[in-house]
Amino acid sequence: MAAAAPHRHGYDSLTTQIPVFDHRGLIGVSDMGCSELRIAVEYDGDYHRTNRRRYVMDQRKLRRLAALGWIVVRVIAEDDEADILARVGHARRVREAEVSQGASRTLAA
């Protein structure tokens, strides 16, 4: 499965089936990601596209994840493994830079 590509290539900090909560409770469960860096990898199979109820639930979850500052990498079966890895890698670099800048600001204060 294309969505498993990051795990096979050394992204060990990514775990599967991550529950995400906000102040109202459970937003949903991300297919894969890293809670500490707020990165979610979401696999959108055909069911997510063809079932209206599932589609609506997915859209609401994605909006709530974005509101909490999560970076969401969306994956479909036809995605090239190298592209998935590049997108996940980019998300990690963005988050790690933000964390690093935040630490620098804290030390300077």
XYZ file of C-alpha atoms in Angstrom:
109
model
C 0.000 0.000 0.000
C 1.332 3.420 -0.969
C 0.388 4.952 2.368
C 2.823 2.622 4.161
C 5.790 3.980 2.162
C 7.030 6.410 4.853
C 7.180 3.649 7.451
C 9.151 1.351 5.134
C 11.737 4.067 4.518
C 12.852 4.904 8.031
C 10.231 7.351 9.206
C 10.029 5.477 12.482
C 8.557 8.432 14.358
C 5.372 7.886 12.357
C 2.824 5.635 13.969
C -0.466 4.316 12.661
C -4.037 4.902 13.801
C -3.440 8.132 15.729
C -6.427 9.454 17.679
C -6.593 13.268 17.532
C -8.551 15.294 20.069
C -9.569 18.903 20.485
C -11.442 20.620 23.319
C -14.688 18.951 22.172
C -13.285 15.436 22.121
C -12.185 13.031 19.431
C -11.774 14.629 16.001
C -10.928 11.354 14.353
C -8.199 8.807 13.828
C -5.432 9.568 11.336
C -4.112 6.677 9.278
C -0.492 7.518 10.065
C 1.498 10.412 11.436
C 3.434 11.948 14.278
C 1.460 13.492 17.131
C 4.462 15.394 18.507
C 5.015 17.193 15.189
C 1.297 17.383 14.336
C 1.722 15.650 10.972
C -1.009 13.366 9.662
C -0.825 11.076 6.634
C -4.315 10.320 5.356
C -4.977 7.567 2.819
C -7.985 8.406 0.657
C -9.239 5.141 -0.821
C -12.181 4.948 -3.219
C -14.591 4.528 -0.307
C -13.641 8.020 0.903
C -14.664 9.394 -2.477
C -17.733 7.332 -3.326
C -19.525 7.253 0.041
C -21.055 10.668 0.722
C -21.282 10.173 4.484
C -17.611 9.158 4.671
C -16.633 12.085 2.440
C -18.440 14.598 4.674
C -16.865 13.122 7.818
C -13.423 13.273 6.186
C -13.861 16.911 5.173
C -14.904 17.894 8.690
C -11.956 16.012 10.183
C -9.519 17.679 7.770
C -10.865 21.145 8.621
C -10.544 20.473 12.347
C -7.006 19.121 11.934
C -6.047 22.265 10.013
C -7.589 24.461 12.714
C -5.346 22.732 15.257
C -2.287 23.375 13.103
C -1.765 19.863 11.775
C -0.038 19.372 8.423
C -2.029 16.769 6.484
C -0.363 14.741 3.725
C -3.089 13.145 1.624
C -2.279 9.958 -0.257
C -4.129 7.961 -2.909
C -3.264 4.525 -4.291
C -1.915 5.969 -7.527
C 0.615 8.233 -5.797
C 4.250 7.554 -6.535
C 6.156 6.309 -3.484
C 8.967 8.836 -4.024
C 6.406 11.659 -4.091
C 4.815 10.478 -0.852
C 8.219 10.320 0.824
C 9.097 13.792 -0.457
C 5.840 15.271 0.852
C 6.206 13.621 4.258
C 9.848 14.709 4.398
C 8.868 18.284 3.568
C 6.215 18.293 6.301
C 8.800 17.039 8.819
C 11.346 19.691 7.824
C 8.707 22.415 8.163
C 7.699 21.195 11.625
C 11.258 20.646 12.828
C 12.168 24.179 11.690
C 9.182 25.581 13.589
C 10.185 23.646 16.710
C 13.783 24.809 16.353
C 12.743 28.446 15.897
C 10.445 28.197 18.902
C 13.298 26.844 21.026
C 15.557 29.673 19.820
C 12.930 32.260 20.740
C 12.515 30.706 24.185
C 16.271 30.755 24.836
C 16.527 34.383 23.716
C 13.744 35.531 26.037
